[in-house]
PDB file of C-alpha atoms in Angstrom:
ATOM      1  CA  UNK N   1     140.824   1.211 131.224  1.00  0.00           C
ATOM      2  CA  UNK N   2     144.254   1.303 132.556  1.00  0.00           C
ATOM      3  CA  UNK N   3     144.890  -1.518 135.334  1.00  0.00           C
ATOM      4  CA  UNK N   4     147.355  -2.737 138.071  1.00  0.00           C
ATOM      5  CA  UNK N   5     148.503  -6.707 137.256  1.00  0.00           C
ATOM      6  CA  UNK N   6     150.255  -8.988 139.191  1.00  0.00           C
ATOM      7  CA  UNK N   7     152.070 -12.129 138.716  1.00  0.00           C
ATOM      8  CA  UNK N   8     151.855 -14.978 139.382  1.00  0.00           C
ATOM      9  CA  UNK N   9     148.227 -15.452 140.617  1.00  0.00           C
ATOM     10  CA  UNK N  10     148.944 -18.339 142.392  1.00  0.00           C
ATOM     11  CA  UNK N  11     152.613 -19.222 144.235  1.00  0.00           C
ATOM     12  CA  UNK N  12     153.149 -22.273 146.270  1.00  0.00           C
ATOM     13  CA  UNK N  13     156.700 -22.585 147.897  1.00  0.00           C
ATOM     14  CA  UNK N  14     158.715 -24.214 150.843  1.00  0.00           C
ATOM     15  CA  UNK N  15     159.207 -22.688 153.837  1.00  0.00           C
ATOM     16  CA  UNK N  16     162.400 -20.990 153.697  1.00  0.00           C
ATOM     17  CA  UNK N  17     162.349 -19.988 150.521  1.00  0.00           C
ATOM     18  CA  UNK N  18     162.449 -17.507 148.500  1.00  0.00           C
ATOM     19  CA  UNK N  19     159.979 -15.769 146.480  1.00  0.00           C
ATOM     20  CA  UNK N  20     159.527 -12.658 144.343  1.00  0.00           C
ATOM     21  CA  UNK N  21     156.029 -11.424 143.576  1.00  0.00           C
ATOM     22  CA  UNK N  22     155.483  -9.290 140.316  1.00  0.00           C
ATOM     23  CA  UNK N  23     153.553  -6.055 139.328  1.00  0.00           C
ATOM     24  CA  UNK N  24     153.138  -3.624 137.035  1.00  0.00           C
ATOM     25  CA  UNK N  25     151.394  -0.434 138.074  1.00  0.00           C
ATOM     26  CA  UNK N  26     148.973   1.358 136.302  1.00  0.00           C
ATOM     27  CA  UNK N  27     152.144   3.373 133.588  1.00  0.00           C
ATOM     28  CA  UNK N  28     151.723   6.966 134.270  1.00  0.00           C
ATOM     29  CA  UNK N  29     151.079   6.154 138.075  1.00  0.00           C
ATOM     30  CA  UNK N  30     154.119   7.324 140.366  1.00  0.00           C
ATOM     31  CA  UNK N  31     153.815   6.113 143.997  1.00  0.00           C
ATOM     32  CA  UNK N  32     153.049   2.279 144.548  1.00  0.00           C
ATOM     33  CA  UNK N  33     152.575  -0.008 147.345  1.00  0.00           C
ATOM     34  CA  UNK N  34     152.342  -3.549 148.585  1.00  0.00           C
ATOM     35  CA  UNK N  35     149.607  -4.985 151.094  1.00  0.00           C
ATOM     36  CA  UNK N  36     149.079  -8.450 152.164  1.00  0.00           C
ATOM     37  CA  UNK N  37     145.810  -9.908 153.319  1.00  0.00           C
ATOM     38  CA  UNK N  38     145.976 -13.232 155.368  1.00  0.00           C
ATOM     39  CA  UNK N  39     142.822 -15.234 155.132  1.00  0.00           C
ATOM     40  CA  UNK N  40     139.787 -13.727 156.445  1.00  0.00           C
ATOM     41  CA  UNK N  41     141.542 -10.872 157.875  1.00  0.00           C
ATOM     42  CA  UNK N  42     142.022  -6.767 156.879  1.00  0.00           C
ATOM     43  CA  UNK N  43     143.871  -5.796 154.144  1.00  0.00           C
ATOM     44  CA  UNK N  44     147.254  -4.805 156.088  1.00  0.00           C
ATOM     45  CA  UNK N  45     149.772  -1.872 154.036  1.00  0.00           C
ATOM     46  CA  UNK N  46     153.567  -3.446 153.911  1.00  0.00           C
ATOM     47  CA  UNK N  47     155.417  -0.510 151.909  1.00  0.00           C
ATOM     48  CA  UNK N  48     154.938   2.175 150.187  1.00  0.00           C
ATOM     49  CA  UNK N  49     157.394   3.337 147.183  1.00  0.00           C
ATOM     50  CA  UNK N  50     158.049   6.569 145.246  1.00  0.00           C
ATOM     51  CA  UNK N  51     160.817   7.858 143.068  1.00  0.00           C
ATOM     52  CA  UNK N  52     162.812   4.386 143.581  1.00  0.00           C
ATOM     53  CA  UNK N  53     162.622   4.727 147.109  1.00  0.00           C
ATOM     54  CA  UNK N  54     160.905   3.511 150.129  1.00  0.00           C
ATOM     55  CA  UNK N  55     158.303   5.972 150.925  1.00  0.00           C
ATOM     56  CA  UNK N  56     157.150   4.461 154.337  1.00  0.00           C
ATOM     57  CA  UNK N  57     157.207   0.919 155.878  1.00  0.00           C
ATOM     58  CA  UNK N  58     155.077  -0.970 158.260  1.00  0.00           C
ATOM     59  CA  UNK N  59     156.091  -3.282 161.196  1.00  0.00           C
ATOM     60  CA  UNK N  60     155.386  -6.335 158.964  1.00  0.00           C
ATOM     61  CA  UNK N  61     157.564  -5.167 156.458  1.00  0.00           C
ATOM     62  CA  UNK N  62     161.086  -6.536 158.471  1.00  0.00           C
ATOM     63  CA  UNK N  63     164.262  -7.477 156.592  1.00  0.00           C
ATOM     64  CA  UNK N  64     163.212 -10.663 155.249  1.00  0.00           C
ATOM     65  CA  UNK N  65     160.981  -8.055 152.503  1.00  0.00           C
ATOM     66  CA  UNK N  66     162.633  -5.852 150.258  1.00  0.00           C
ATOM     67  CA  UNK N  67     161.088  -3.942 147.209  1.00  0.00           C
ATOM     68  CA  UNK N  68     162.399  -2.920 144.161  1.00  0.00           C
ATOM     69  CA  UNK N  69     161.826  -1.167 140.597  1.00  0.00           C
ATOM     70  CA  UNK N  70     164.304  -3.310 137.915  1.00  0.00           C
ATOM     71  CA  UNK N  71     162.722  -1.362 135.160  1.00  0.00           C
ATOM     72  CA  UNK N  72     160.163   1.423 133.730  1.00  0.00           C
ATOM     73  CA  UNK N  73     157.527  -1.296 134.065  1.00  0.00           C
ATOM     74  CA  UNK N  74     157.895  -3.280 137.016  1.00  0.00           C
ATOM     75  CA  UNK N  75     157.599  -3.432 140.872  1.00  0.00           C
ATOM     76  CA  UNK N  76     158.737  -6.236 142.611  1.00  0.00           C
ATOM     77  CA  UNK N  77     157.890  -8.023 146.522  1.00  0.00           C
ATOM     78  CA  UNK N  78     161.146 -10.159 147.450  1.00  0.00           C
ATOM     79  CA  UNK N  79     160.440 -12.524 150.820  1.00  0.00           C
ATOM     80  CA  UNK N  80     163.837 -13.776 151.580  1.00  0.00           C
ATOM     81  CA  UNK N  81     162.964 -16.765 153.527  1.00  0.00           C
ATOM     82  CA  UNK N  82     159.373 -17.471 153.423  1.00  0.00           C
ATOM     83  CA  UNK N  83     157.605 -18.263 156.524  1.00  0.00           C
ATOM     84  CA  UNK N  84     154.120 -20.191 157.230  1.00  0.00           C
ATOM     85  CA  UNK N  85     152.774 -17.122 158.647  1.00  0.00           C
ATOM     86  CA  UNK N  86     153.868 -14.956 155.191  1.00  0.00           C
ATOM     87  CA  UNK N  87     150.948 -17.038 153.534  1.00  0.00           C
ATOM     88  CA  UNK N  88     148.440 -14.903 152.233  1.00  0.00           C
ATOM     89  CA  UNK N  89     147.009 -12.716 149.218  1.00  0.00           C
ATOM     90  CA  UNK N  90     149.515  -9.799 148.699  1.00  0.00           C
ATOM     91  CA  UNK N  91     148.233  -7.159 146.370  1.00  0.00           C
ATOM     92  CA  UNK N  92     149.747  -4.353 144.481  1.00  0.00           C
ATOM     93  CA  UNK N  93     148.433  -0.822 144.379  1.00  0.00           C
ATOM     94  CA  UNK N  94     149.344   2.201 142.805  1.00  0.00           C
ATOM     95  CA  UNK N  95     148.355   5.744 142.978  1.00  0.00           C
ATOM     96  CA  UNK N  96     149.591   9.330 141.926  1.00  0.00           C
ATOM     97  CA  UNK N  97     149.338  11.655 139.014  1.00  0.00           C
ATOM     98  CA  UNK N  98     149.380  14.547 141.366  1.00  0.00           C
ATOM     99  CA  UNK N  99     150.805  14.768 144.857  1.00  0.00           C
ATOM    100  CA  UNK N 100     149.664  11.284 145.645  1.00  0.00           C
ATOM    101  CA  UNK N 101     149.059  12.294 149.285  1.00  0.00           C
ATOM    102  CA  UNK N 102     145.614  10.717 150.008  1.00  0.00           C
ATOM    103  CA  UNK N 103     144.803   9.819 146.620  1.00  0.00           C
ATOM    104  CA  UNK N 104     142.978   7.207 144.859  1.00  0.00           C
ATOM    105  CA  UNK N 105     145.265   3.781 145.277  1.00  0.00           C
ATOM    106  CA  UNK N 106     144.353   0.790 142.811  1.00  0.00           C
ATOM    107  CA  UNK N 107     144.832  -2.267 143.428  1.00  0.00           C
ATOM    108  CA  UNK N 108     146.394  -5.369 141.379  1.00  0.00           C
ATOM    109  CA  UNK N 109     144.210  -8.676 141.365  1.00  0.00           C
ATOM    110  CA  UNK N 110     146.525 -10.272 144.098  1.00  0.00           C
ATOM    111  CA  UNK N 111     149.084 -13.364 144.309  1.00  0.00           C
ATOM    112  CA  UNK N 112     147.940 -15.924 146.832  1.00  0.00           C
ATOM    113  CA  UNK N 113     150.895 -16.839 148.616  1.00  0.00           C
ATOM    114  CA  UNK N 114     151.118 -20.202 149.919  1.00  0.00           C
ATOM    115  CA  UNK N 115     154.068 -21.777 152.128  1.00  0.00           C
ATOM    116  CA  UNK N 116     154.272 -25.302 153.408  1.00  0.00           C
TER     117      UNK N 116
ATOM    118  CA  UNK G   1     147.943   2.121 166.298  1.00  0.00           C
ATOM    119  CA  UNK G   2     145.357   3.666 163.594  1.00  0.00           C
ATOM    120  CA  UNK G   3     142.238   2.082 164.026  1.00  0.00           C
ATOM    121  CA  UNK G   4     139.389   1.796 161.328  1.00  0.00           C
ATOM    122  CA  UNK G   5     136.316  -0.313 162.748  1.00  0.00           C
ATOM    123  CA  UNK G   6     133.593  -1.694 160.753  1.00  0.00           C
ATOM    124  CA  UNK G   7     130.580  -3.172 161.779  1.00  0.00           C
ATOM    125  CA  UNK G   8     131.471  -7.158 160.600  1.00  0.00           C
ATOM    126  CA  UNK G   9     128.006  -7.876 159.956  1.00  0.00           C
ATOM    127  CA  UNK G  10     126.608 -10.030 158.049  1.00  0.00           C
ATOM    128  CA  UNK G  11     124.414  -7.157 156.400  1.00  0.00           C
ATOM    129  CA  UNK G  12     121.722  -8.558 154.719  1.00  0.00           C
ATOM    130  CA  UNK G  13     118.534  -6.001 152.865  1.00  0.00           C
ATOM    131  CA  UNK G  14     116.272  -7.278 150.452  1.00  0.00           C
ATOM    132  CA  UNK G  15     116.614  -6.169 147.161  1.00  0.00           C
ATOM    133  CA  UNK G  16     115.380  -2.357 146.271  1.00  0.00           C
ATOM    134  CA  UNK G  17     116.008  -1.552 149.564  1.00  0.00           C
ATOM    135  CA  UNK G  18     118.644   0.964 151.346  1.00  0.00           C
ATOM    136  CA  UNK G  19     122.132  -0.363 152.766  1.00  0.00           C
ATOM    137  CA  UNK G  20     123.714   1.810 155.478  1.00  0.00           C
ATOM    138  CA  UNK G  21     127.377   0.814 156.237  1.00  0.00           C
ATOM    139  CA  UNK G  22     128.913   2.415 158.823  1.00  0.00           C
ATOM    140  CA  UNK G  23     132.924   3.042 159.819  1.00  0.00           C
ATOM    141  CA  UNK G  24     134.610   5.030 162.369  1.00  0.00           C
ATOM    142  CA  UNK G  25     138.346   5.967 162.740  1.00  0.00           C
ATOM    143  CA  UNK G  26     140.736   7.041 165.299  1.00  0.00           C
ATOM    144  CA  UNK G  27     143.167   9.346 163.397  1.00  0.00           C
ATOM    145  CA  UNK G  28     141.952  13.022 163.783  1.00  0.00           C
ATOM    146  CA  UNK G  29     144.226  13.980 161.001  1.00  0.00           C
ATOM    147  CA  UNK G  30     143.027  11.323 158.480  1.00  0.00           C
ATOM    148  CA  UNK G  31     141.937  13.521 155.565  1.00  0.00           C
ATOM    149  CA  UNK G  32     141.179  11.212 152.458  1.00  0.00           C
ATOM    150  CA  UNK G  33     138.661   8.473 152.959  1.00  0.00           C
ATOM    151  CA  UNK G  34     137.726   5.276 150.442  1.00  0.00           C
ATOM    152  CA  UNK G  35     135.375   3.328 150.010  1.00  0.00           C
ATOM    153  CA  UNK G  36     136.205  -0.276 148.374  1.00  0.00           C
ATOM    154  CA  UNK G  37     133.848  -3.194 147.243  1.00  0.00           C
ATOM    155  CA  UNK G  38     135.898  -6.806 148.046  1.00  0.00           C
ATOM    156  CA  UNK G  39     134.338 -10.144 146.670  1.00  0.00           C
ATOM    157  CA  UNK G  40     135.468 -12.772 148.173  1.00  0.00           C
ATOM    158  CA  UNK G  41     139.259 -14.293 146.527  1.00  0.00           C
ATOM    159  CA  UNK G  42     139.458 -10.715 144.688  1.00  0.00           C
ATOM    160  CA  UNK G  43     140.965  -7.357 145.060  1.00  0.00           C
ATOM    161  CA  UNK G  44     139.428  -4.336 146.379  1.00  0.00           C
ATOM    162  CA  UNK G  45     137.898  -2.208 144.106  1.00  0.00           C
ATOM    163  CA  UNK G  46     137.318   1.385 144.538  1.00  0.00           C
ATOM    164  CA  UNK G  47     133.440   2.147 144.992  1.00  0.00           C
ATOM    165  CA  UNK G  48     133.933   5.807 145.957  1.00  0.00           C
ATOM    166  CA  UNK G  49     136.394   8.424 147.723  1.00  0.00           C
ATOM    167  CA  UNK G  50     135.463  11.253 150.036  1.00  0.00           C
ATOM    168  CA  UNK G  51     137.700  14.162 151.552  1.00  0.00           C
ATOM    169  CA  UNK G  52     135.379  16.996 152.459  1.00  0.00           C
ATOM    170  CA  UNK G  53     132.789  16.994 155.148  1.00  0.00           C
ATOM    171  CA  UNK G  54     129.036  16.165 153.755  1.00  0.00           C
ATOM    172  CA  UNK G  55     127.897  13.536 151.516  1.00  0.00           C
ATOM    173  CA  UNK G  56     128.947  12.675 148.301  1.00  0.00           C
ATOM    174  CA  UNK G  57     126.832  11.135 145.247  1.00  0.00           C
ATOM    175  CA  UNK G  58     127.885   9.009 142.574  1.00  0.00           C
ATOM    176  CA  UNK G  59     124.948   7.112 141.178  1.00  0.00           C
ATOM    177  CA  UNK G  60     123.363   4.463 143.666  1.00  0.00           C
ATOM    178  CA  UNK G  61     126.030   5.568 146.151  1.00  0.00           C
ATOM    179  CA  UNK G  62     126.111   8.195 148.774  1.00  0.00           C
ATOM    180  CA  UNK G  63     129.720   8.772 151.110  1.00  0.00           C
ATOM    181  CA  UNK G  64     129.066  10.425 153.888  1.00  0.00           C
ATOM    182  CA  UNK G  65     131.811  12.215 156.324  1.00  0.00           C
ATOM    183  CA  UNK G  66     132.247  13.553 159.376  1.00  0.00           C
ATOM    184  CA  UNK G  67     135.249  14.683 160.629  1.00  0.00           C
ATOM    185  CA  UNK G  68     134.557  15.815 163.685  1.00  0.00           C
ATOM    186  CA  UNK G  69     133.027  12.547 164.800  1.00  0.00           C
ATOM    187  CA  UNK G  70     135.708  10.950 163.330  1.00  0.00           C
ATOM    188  CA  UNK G  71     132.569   8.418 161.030  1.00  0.00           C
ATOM    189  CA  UNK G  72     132.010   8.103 157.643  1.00  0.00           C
ATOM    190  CA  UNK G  73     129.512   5.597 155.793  1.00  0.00           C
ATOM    191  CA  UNK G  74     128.528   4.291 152.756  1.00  0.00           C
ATOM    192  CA  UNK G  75     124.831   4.552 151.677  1.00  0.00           C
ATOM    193  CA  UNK G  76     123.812   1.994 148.951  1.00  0.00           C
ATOM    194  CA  UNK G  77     120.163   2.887 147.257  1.00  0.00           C
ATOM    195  CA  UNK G  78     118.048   0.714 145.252  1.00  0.00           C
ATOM    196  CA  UNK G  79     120.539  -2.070 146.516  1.00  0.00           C
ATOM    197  CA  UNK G  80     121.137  -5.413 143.727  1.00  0.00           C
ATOM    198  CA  UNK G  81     122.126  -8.724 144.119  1.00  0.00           C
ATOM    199  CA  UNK G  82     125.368  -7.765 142.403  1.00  0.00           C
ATOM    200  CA  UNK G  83     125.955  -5.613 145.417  1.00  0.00           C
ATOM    201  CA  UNK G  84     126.370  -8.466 147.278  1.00  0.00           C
ATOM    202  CA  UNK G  85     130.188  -8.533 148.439  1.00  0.00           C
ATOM    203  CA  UNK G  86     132.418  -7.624 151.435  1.00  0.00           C
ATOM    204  CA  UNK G  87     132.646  -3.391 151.641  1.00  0.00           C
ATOM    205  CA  UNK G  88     136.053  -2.226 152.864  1.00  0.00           C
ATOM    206  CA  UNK G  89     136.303   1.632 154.640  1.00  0.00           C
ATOM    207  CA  UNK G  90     139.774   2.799 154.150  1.00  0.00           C
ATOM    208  CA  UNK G  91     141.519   5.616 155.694  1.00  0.00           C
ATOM    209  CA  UNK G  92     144.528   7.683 154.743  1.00  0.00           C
ATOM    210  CA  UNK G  93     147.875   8.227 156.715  1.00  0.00           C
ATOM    211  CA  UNK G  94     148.363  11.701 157.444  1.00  0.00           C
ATOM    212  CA  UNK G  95     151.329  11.400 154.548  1.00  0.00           C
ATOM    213  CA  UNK G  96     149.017  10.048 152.419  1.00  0.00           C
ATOM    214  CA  UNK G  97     151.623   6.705 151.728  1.00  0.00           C
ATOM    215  CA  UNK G  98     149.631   4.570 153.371  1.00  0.00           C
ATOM    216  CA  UNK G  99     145.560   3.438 153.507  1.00  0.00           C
ATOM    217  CA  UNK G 100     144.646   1.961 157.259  1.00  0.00           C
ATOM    218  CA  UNK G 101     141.452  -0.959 156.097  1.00  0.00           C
ATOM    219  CA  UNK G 102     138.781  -1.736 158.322  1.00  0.00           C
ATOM    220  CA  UNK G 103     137.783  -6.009 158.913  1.00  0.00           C
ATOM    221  CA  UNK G 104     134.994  -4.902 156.080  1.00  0.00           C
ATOM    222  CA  UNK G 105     131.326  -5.378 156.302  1.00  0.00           C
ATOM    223  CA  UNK G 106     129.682  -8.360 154.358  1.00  0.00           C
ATOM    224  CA  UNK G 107     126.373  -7.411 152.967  1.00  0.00           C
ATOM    225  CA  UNK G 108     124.199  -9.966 151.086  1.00  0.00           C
ATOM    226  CA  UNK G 109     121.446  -8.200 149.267  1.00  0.00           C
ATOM    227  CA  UNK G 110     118.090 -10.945 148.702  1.00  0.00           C
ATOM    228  CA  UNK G 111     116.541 -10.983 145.438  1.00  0.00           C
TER     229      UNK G 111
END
């Protein structure tokens, strides 16, 4: 069965630095998103991305994020200048054979994010 | 601010029994609603999906929505230890790009 996967699993890093987190969707999936989930708390959406754009964004997702799509295969999370606060599990989803609107998103086994 | 609440819990039924989670949500225009099992350090996995009013059945499971009280749940019949993990409601933007989570309700099912 087809499956989101992410890379690394783990990621330990200095604050202030920078860090890119790596997935590849599900292959004939279209729309795909990031969400982070800081210890203990909801799974929070960060961006959403279709057609090699940004779909929609949420407050989190400020200027120190950026996404992008260097290939057929893979989507990428760039934090510019890490914080303490950006630690956390950060999944990958992706939805969309048809419309996508409201439609099934799966999600990536997570990165844990750690920054000291 | 789109809110999804969720009952925290802890949930806990003996095993065989029924588990009733519950979730309610502010968005009137929310039209796609999930259902996702979470165990704890992994992702969430898709348990079900529901977008019309009524109750929907895939094996042990039963969705149930109501729009107009703005409340869906998740029945879980027959309930197993394996069941035994944090359940996540999720809620659609009105574009669809985006899924609003509830904090998830833990349930621990007893052997």
């Amino acid at each position: 069965e087809p499956e989101v996967t992410q890379t690394p699993s783990h990621q330990v890093t200095q604050m202030g630095q920078e860090v890119i987190l790596r997935c590849v969707p599900i292959s004939n999936h279209l729309y795909f998103y990031w969400y982070r989930q800081i210890l203990g708390q909801k799974v929070e959406f960060l961006v959403s991305f279709y057609n090699n754009e940004i779909s929609e964004k949420s407050e989190i997702f400020d200027d120190q994020f950026s996404v992008e799509r260097p290939d057929g295969s893979n989507f990428t999370l760039k934090i510019r200048s890490t914080k303490l606060e950006d630690s956390a599990m950060y999944f990958c989803a992706s939805s969309g054979l048809g419309t996508g609107i409201g439609e099934t998103q799966y999600f990536g086994p997570g990165t844990r994010l750690l920054v000291l | 601010q789109k809110e999804v609440e969720q009952n925290s819990g802890p949930l806990s039924v003996p095993e065989g029994a029924i588990a009733s989670l519950n979730c309610t949500y502010s968005d009137r225009v929310s039209q796609s609603f999930f259902w996702y099992r979470q165990y704890s350090g992994k992702s969430p996995e898709l348990i079900m999906s529901i977008y019309s009013n009524g109750d929907k059945e895939d094996g042990r499971f039963t969705a149930q929505l109501n729009k107009a009280s703005q409340y869906v749940s998740l029945l879980i019949r027959d309930s197993q230890p394996s069941d035994s993990a944090t359940y996540l409601c999720a809620v659609s933007s009105n574009t669809g790009n985006q899924f609003y989570f509830g904090t998830g309700t833990s349930l621990t099912v007893i052997p």
